[in-house]
Amino acid sequence: MKIKTLIACFILACAASSCIQDEALNSEAAIDACTGDDVQLANINADSKVINVYVNKGADLSKQKLEFIVPEGASIKINDQAAGDTESTYDFSEEPHSRKFTVTSEDGQWKPVYTVNVVLAELPTSFSFEELLPSNDYDIFYEFQPGTSQEISKVLQWSSGNPGFKLTGMANSKTDYPTVQVANGFRGKGVKLETRDTGSFGAMVKMYIAAGNLFIGIFEVGNALTDPRKATNFGFQFYKRPKMLKGYYKFKAGDVYSVEGKPQDGVRDKCDIYAVMYEAENNSVMLNGDDVFTSDKLVSLARIKPEDVVESDQWINFEIPFEPVKGRVIDDTKLQNGKYKLGIVLSSSVDGAYFKGAVGSTLYVDEVELICED
């Protein structure tokens, strides 16, 4: 009888083990990141399943070496190649420089199809905030190089913290997000950045506010809750010597300044507008919200001074010169070889990355321009 009981228990244990193993199979299927030798930025729209991969202007589109990061156990294949193909070099030379990839979850139940666009891009020097990419949730800004309208090879996509704010559940429409397009810019349309309350979800994770922000770089939504300042990565390859950052802004501070959710008497919020030029020996180097002002790679900085910020309902012209950081200079050879990156950052609360600021602080910006040496 004991032997029969032991056998029965063994069979039940094996069955239970099999069930647990089945349940443990990962059901996630997504492309979380994309890197490559020529990749400057990779903007991933998880909702539309569209990835815009920006590569440097001299890249060979017929030989793009791309590495996709997918969830544990998931697999990825390009749709017109055999299943299981492990090739990492792809041909994007034919118009419209687009290929489709299928990600299959470990359990085989989910198979989303992503459209990957490879874009030959050079950072523009003027930004008007007139164009949006299709999105059901929040505004995604992009720019065309002047005089090349509708040429995808000249487009640049902006990033913002909107994907992170989506996690709070506080937005019922596009206009509820911290970063939105407005019709009444200085000229045509513009961008509105507003510091928002993150509600009970934000309080739970000790991220009490979300400053409206817009920047050239990448927002890694996977880090938004665990390491939010490192979720904002700034910069794009740049081949010119910047002299000045100029444009137009309007700013109004919110009524109650808070730190870690606690109101602070006698403190007035300020906005932030700045640009950084830094050395990047390869594409993987990007400054983030933690080290953008402290990195030894930082060469030149243009930043509005807090005492120069004016609260007004009227558009104000700003002209901010680039200043060398700790005597560092731009090397001509490195510049020609694409070893520098430039990032522009706009924020409705200067210390919003540290969750200090005032809900309701609002910054409008339009017609931003980089003035460079000939």
Short mmCIF file of C-alpha atoms in Angstrom, two decimals:
data_model
loop_
_atom_site.label_atom_id
_atom_site.label_comp_id
_atom_site.label_asym_id
_atom_site.label_seq_id
_atom_site.Cartn_x
_atom_site.Cartn_y
_atom_site.Cartn_z
CA MET A 1 0.00 0.00 0.00
CA LYS A 2 2.84 2.33 0.83
CA ILE A 3 4.46 1.65 -2.54
CA LYS A 4 1.21 2.49 -4.36
CA THR A 5 0.88 5.66 -2.32
CA LEU A 6 4.45 6.70 -3.16
CA ILE A 7 3.88 6.05 -6.86
CA ALA A 8 0.67 8.09 -6.79
CA CYS A 9 2.43 10.95 -5.03
CA PHE A 10 5.26 10.81 -7.56
CA ILE A 11 2.80 10.99 -10.47
CA LEU A 12 0.97 13.92 -8.86
CA ALA A 13 4.26 15.72 -8.21
CA CYS A 14 5.29 15.28 -11.85
CA ALA A 15 1.93 16.57 -13.02
CA ALA A 16 2.14 19.56 -10.69
CA SER A 17 5.70 20.24 -11.84
CA SER A 18 4.53 20.14 -15.46
CA CYS A 19 1.72 22.61 -14.74
CA ILE A 20 4.08 24.96 -12.93
CA GLN A 21 6.53 24.78 -15.83
CA ASP A 22 3.75 25.57 -18.30
CA GLU A 23 2.55 28.49 -16.20
CA ALA A 24 6.10 29.83 -15.96
CA LEU A 25 6.41 30.33 -19.71
CA ASN A 26 6.66 34.03 -20.41
CA SER A 27 3.74 35.54 -22.32
CA GLU A 28 5.49 38.87 -23.07
CA ALA A 29 6.13 39.71 -26.71
CA ALA A 30 7.62 43.12 -27.53
CA ILE A 31 10.67 44.93 -28.80
CA ASP A 32 12.06 46.78 -25.80
CA ALA A 33 15.13 48.34 -27.42
CA CYS A 34 17.14 48.46 -30.63
CA THR A 35 20.85 49.18 -30.97
CA GLY A 36 23.39 49.00 -33.76
CA ASP A 37 26.70 50.30 -35.07
CA ASP A 38 25.06 53.20 -36.93
CA VAL A 39 22.03 53.73 -34.66
CA GLN A 40 21.75 57.18 -33.10
CA LEU A 41 18.24 56.87 -31.68
CA ALA A 42 15.52 54.24 -31.73
CA ASN A 43 12.07 55.57 -30.87
CA ILE A 44 9.64 52.75 -30.08
CA ASN A 45 5.88 53.29 -30.11
CA ALA A 46 4.61 50.31 -28.17
CA ASP A 47 0.99 51.07 -29.06
CA SER A 48 1.28 51.39 -32.82
CA LYS A 49 4.13 48.83 -33.00
CA VAL A 50 6.22 51.24 -35.08
CA ILE A 51 9.95 51.75 -34.48
CA ASN A 52 11.84 54.63 -36.06
CA VAL A 53 15.55 53.81 -36.06
CA TYR A 54 17.68 56.89 -36.80
CA VAL A 55 21.12 56.14 -38.21
CA ASN A 56 23.95 58.50 -39.02
CA LYS A 57 23.88 60.23 -42.38
CA GLY A 58 26.74 58.18 -43.85
CA ALA A 59 25.32 54.74 -42.98
CA ASP A 60 24.94 51.96 -45.58
CA LEU A 61 21.25 51.08 -45.53
CA SER A 62 21.89 47.78 -47.31
CA LYS A 63 23.95 46.53 -44.37
CA GLN A 64 22.30 47.58 -41.15
CA LYS A 65 23.48 45.57 -38.18
CA LEU A 66 20.66 45.76 -35.64
CA GLU A 67 20.27 44.11 -32.27
CA PHE A 68 16.76 43.89 -30.81
CA ILE A 69 16.12 43.45 -27.10
CA VAL A 70 13.05 41.28 -26.43
CA PRO A 71 11.55 39.79 -23.23
CA GLU A 72 13.05 36.64 -21.75
CA GLY A 73 12.25 33.59 -23.83
CA ALA A 74 10.77 35.57 -26.74
CA SER A 75 12.10 35.26 -30.28
CA ILE A 76 12.16 37.64 -33.24
CA LYS A 77 12.34 37.13 -36.99
CA ILE A 78 12.06 39.33 -40.02
CA ASN A 79 8.83 38.47 -41.80
CA ASP A 80 10.25 37.65 -45.22
CA GLN A 81 12.99 35.39 -43.92
CA ALA A 82 12.74 31.85 -42.60
CA ALA A 83 11.66 31.30 -39.02
CA GLY A 84 14.57 30.98 -36.67
CA ASP A 85 16.85 33.12 -38.82
CA THR A 86 19.48 34.60 -36.51
CA GLU A 87 20.85 37.14 -39.01
CA SER A 88 21.47 40.54 -37.44
CA THR A 89 22.40 42.40 -40.63
CA TYR A 90 19.43 43.60 -42.67
CA ASP A 91 18.89 45.32 -45.99
CA PHE A 92 16.85 48.53 -45.72
CA SER A 93 18.03 50.03 -49.00
CA GLU A 94 14.71 49.81 -50.85
CA GLU A 95 12.13 52.56 -50.37
CA PRO A 96 10.53 53.24 -47.94
CA HIS A 97 13.46 51.75 -45.94
CA SER A 98 11.04 49.70 -43.88
CA ARG A 99 10.83 46.02 -42.82
CA LYS A 100 8.39 44.07 -40.66
CA PHE A 101 9.47 41.89 -37.74
CA THR A 102 7.40 39.40 -35.73
CA VAL A 103 8.06 38.85 -32.04
CA THR A 104 6.82 35.54 -30.61
CA SER A 105 6.37 35.13 -26.87
CA GLU A 106 7.95 32.20 -25.08
CA ASP A 107 4.56 30.52 -24.67
CA GLY A 108 3.80 31.02 -28.36
CA GLN A 109 0.49 32.76 -27.67
CA TRP A 110 1.43 36.29 -28.72
CA LYS A 111 2.93 37.34 -32.05
CA PRO A 112 2.84 41.13 -32.55
CA VAL A 113 4.22 42.50 -35.80
CA TYR A 114 6.48 45.57 -35.63
CA THR A 115 7.24 47.93 -38.50
CA VAL A 116 10.86 49.04 -38.34
CA ASN A 117 11.79 52.17 -40.30
CA VAL A 118 15.47 52.97 -40.74
CA VAL A 119 15.99 56.70 -41.22
CA LEU A 120 19.12 58.43 -42.51
CA ALA A 121 19.16 61.49 -40.30
CA GLU A 122 21.19 64.54 -39.50
CA LEU A 123 20.17 66.71 -36.59
CA PRO A 124 18.29 69.80 -37.89
CA THR A 125 19.17 73.24 -36.58
CA SER A 126 15.63 74.68 -36.47
CA PHE A 127 12.58 73.28 -34.69
CA SER A 128 9.01 74.52 -35.17
CA PHE A 129 6.88 71.82 -33.42
CA GLU A 130 4.38 71.78 -36.29
CA GLU A 131 4.22 68.01 -36.95
CA LEU A 132 2.93 65.04 -34.95
CA LEU A 133 3.28 61.33 -35.54
CA PRO A 134 0.05 59.24 -35.45
CA SER A 135 -0.68 58.21 -31.86
CA ASN A 136 -3.84 57.27 -30.00
CA ASP A 137 -2.63 58.33 -26.57
CA TYR A 138 -0.31 61.34 -26.54
CA ASP A 139 1.40 63.80 -28.86
CA ILE A 140 4.69 62.70 -30.44
CA PHE A 141 6.58 65.53 -32.11
CA TYR A 142 8.89 65.29 -35.10
CA GLU A 143 10.75 67.67 -37.37
CA PHE A 144 11.62 67.84 -41.07
CA GLN A 145 14.79 69.43 -42.29
CA PRO A 146 13.76 72.79 -43.85
CA GLY A 147 13.24 72.52 -47.59
CA THR A 148 12.87 68.73 -47.58
CA SER A 149 9.20 68.34 -46.62
CA GLN A 150 7.96 64.75 -46.60
CA GLU A 151 11.43 63.26 -47.08
CA ILE A 152 11.65 60.63 -44.37
CA SER A 153 15.45 60.74 -44.65
CA LYS A 154 15.39 64.16 -42.98
CA VAL A 155 12.97 63.53 -40.11
CA LEU A 156 13.83 63.69 -36.42
CA GLN A 157 11.55 62.50 -33.64
CA TRP A 158 11.44 64.26 -30.26
CA SER A 159 11.07 62.34 -27.01
CA SER A 160 9.10 63.20 -23.87
CA GLY A 161 8.05 61.74 -20.54
CA ASN A 162 4.50 61.20 -21.83
CA PRO A 163 4.92 57.38 -21.98
CA GLY A 164 5.85 57.41 -18.29
CA PHE A 165 2.88 59.61 -17.38
CA LYS A 166 0.61 57.12 -19.11
CA LEU A 167 1.47 54.63 -16.35
CA THR A 168 -0.20 56.86 -13.76
CA GLY A 169 -3.65 56.51 -15.35
CA MET A 170 -4.23 60.25 -14.83
CA ALA A 171 -4.79 61.10 -18.51
CA ASN A 172 -8.28 60.77 -19.98
CA SER A 173 -7.33 62.46 -23.25
CA LYS A 174 -4.29 63.71 -25.13
CA THR A 175 -4.65 67.15 -23.58
CA ASP A 176 -4.22 65.69 -20.08
CA TYR A 177 -0.60 64.76 -20.75
CA PRO A 178 2.31 66.95 -19.62
CA THR A 179 3.59 67.55 -23.18
CA VAL A 180 1.10 68.56 -25.86
CA GLN A 181 0.92 70.50 -29.11
CA VAL A 182 -0.98 73.80 -29.11
CA ALA A 183 -2.43 75.73 -32.04
CA ASN A 184 -1.35 79.19 -30.83
CA GLY A 185 2.43 79.06 -30.97
CA PHE A 186 4.63 82.05 -31.66
CA ARG A 187 4.33 81.14 -35.34
CA GLY A 188 1.86 78.45 -36.31
CA LYS A 189 1.74 75.63 -33.76
CA GLY A 190 3.93 75.23 -30.69
CA VAL A 191 4.55 72.97 -27.71
CA LYS A 192 3.02 73.29 -24.25
CA LEU A 193 4.77 71.72 -21.25
CA GLU A 194 2.84 71.55 -17.99
CA THR A 195 3.79 70.05 -14.63
CA ARG A 196 1.09 67.52 -13.72
CA ASP A 197 -0.07 65.74 -10.58
CA THR A 198 0.64 62.00 -10.79
CA GLY A 199 -2.19 61.09 -8.40
CA SER A 200 -2.29 58.12 -6.04
CA PHE A 201 -0.05 56.05 -8.30
CA GLY A 202 2.66 58.71 -8.22
CA ALA A 203 2.38 59.05 -4.46
CA MET A 204 2.73 55.29 -4.06
CA VAL A 205 6.05 55.25 -5.97
CA LYS A 206 7.16 58.61 -4.49
CA MET A 207 7.01 60.40 -7.84
CA TYR A 208 4.52 63.10 -6.92
CA ILE A 209 4.68 65.26 -10.03
CA ALA A 210 5.53 64.89 -13.70
CA ALA A 211 7.11 67.93 -15.32
CA GLY A 212 6.23 68.54 -18.95
CA ASN A 213 9.37 67.89 -20.94
CA LEU A 214 10.55 67.57 -24.52
CA PHE A 215 14.05 66.54 -25.55
CA ILE A 216 16.24 65.22 -28.31
CA GLY A 217 17.06 61.70 -27.21
CA ILE A 218 15.35 58.56 -25.94
CA PHE A 219 12.86 57.98 -23.14
CA GLU A 220 13.25 54.43 -21.79
CA VAL A 221 9.86 53.69 -20.30
CA GLY A 222 11.24 50.50 -18.71
CA ASN A 223 13.30 52.69 -16.34
CA ALA A 224 10.52 55.19 -15.66
CA LEU A 225 9.62 53.69 -12.28
CA THR A 226 12.91 52.14 -11.16
CA ASP A 227 15.41 54.83 -12.18
CA PRO A 228 13.50 57.77 -13.68
CA ARG A 229 16.42 60.13 -14.31
CA LYS A 230 18.25 57.45 -16.26
CA ALA A 231 15.10 56.93 -18.33
CA THR A 232 15.81 60.25 -20.08
CA ASN A 233 18.78 59.90 -22.45
CA PHE A 234 19.86 63.01 -24.32
CA GLY A 235 21.66 63.63 -27.59
CA PHE A 236 22.01 63.02 -31.31
CA GLN A 237 25.11 62.97 -33.48
CA PHE A 238 26.09 66.50 -34.50
CA TYR A 239 28.70 67.76 -36.97
CA LYS A 240 28.67 71.52 -36.31
CA ARG A 241 30.02 73.92 -33.69
CA PRO A 242 27.03 75.42 -31.84
CA LYS A 243 27.23 79.07 -30.83
CA MET A 244 23.75 79.86 -29.49
CA LEU A 245 20.37 78.37 -28.68
CA LYS A 246 17.53 80.77 -29.43
CA GLY A 247 13.75 80.79 -29.64
CA TYR A 248 10.59 82.01 -27.94
CA TYR A 249 8.90 81.04 -24.68
CA LYS A 250 6.08 81.91 -22.29
CA PHE A 251 6.11 80.71 -18.68
CA LYS A 252 3.83 80.80 -15.65
CA ALA A 253 4.70 79.04 -12.39
CA GLY A 254 2.14 76.95 -10.52
CA ASP A 255 0.76 78.21 -7.24
CA VAL A 256 2.13 75.63 -4.79
CA TYR A 257 5.75 74.47 -4.93
CA SER A 258 6.31 71.06 -3.39
CA VAL A 259 9.19 68.74 -2.54
CA GLU A 260 8.41 65.03 -2.19
CA GLY A 261 4.74 65.92 -2.15
CA LYS A 262 5.07 68.45 0.68
CA PRO A 263 4.26 72.15 0.04
CA GLN A 264 7.13 74.62 0.50
CA ASP A 265 6.43 78.21 1.49
CA GLY A 266 8.17 81.04 -0.31
CA VAL A 267 9.50 79.00 -3.25
CA ARG A 268 8.61 79.82 -6.84
CA ASP A 269 9.00 77.27 -9.62
CA LYS A 270 11.23 77.95 -12.64
CA CYS A 271 11.28 76.43 -16.11
CA ASP A 272 14.39 75.03 -17.80
CA ILE A 273 15.72 75.43 -21.35
CA TYR A 274 19.14 74.10 -22.26
CA ALA A 275 21.34 72.37 -24.81
CA VAL A 276 24.42 70.21 -24.29
CA MET A 277 27.28 69.23 -26.61
CA TYR A 278 29.31 66.23 -25.46
CA GLU A 279 31.86 63.76 -26.71
CA ALA A 280 30.59 60.27 -27.62
CA GLU A 281 33.19 57.84 -28.87
CA ASN A 282 30.40 55.49 -30.00
CA ASN A 283 26.63 55.44 -30.36
CA SER A 284 26.07 53.71 -27.02
CA VAL A 285 27.29 56.80 -25.14
CA MET A 286 24.40 59.02 -24.03
CA LEU A 287 24.14 61.44 -21.15
CA ASN A 288 21.03 61.14 -18.98
CA GLY A 289 19.13 63.00 -16.30
CA ASP A 290 21.70 61.94 -13.70
CA ASP A 291 24.93 63.01 -15.37
CA VAL A 292 23.97 65.56 -18.04
CA PHE A 293 25.61 68.44 -16.12
CA THR A 294 28.38 66.51 -14.35
CA SER A 295 29.84 64.14 -16.96
CA ASP A 296 33.48 64.62 -17.94
CA LYS A 297 32.31 64.12 -21.54
CA LEU A 298 30.39 67.41 -21.46
CA VAL A 299 32.14 69.98 -23.67
CA SER A 300 29.71 72.89 -24.11
CA LEU A 301 26.50 74.03 -22.41
CA ALA A 302 23.82 76.60 -23.20
CA ARG A 303 21.31 76.98 -20.34
CA ILE A 304 18.89 79.68 -19.31
CA LYS A 305 19.73 81.11 -15.89
CA PRO A 306 16.98 80.84 -13.23
CA GLU A 307 17.22 84.58 -12.57
CA ASP A 308 16.61 85.25 -16.26
CA VAL A 309 13.33 83.32 -16.38
CA VAL A 310 10.44 85.75 -16.79
CA GLU A 311 6.82 84.90 -16.04
CA SER A 312 4.66 86.41 -18.76
CA ASP A 313 1.62 85.82 -20.94
CA GLN A 314 3.55 87.29 -23.86
CA TRP A 315 6.13 85.52 -25.99
CA ILE A 316 9.67 86.29 -24.87
CA ASN A 317 12.74 85.88 -27.06
CA PHE A 318 15.61 83.90 -25.56
CA GLU A 319 19.19 83.78 -26.84
CA ILE A 320 21.49 81.53 -24.81
CA PRO A 321 25.17 81.30 -25.77
CA PHE A 322 27.06 78.01 -25.59
CA GLU A 323 29.82 78.17 -22.99
CA PRO A 324 32.77 75.77 -22.72
CA VAL A 325 32.68 73.46 -19.70
CA LYS A 326 35.86 73.41 -17.59
CA GLY A 327 37.89 74.75 -20.50
CA ARG A 328 37.12 71.81 -22.78
CA VAL A 329 37.16 72.37 -26.53
CA ILE A 330 35.66 70.67 -29.56
CA ASP A 331 38.23 68.73 -31.58
CA ASP A 332 37.91 69.28 -35.36
CA THR A 333 38.81 65.71 -36.33
CA LYS A 334 36.40 64.17 -33.84
CA LEU A 335 33.69 66.56 -34.99
CA GLN A 336 34.12 65.55 -38.64
CA ASN A 337 34.05 61.88 -37.65
CA GLY A 338 30.75 62.22 -35.78
CA LYS A 339 32.19 61.81 -32.28
CA TYR A 340 30.00 64.45 -30.68
CA LYS A 341 26.33 64.48 -29.74
CA LEU A 342 24.01 67.39 -29.05
CA GLY A 343 20.83 67.38 -27.00
CA ILE A 344 18.15 70.03 -26.44
CA VAL A 345 15.97 69.81 -23.33
CA LEU A 346 12.83 71.78 -22.40
CA SER A 347 11.06 71.39 -19.04
CA SER A 348 8.23 73.14 -17.19
CA SER A 349 9.95 72.61 -13.80
CA VAL A 350 13.71 73.04 -13.49
CA ASP A 351 13.98 70.34 -10.79
CA GLY A 352 11.13 68.20 -12.07
CA ALA A 353 13.50 65.25 -12.51
CA TYR A 354 13.83 65.24 -8.71
CA PHE A 355 10.04 65.59 -8.30
CA LYS A 356 10.36 69.16 -7.08
CA GLY A 357 8.09 71.75 -8.63
CA ALA A 358 4.59 73.17 -8.78
CA VAL A 359 1.61 71.47 -10.36
CA GLY A 360 0.33 73.83 -13.03
CA SER A 361 3.70 75.33 -13.96
CA THR A 362 3.36 75.87 -17.71
CA LEU A 363 5.99 76.52 -20.35
CA TYR A 364 5.22 77.27 -24.00
CA VAL A 365 8.08 77.07 -26.51
CA ASP A 366 8.28 77.68 -30.25
CA GLU A 367 10.67 78.41 -33.13
CA VAL A 368 13.81 77.06 -31.48
CA GLU A 369 17.03 77.41 -33.46
CA LEU A 370 20.65 76.38 -33.12
CA ILE A 371 23.04 79.04 -34.37
CA CYS A 372 26.29 77.41 -35.45
CA GLU A 373 29.66 78.52 -36.78
CA ASP A 374 30.04 78.46 -40.54
#
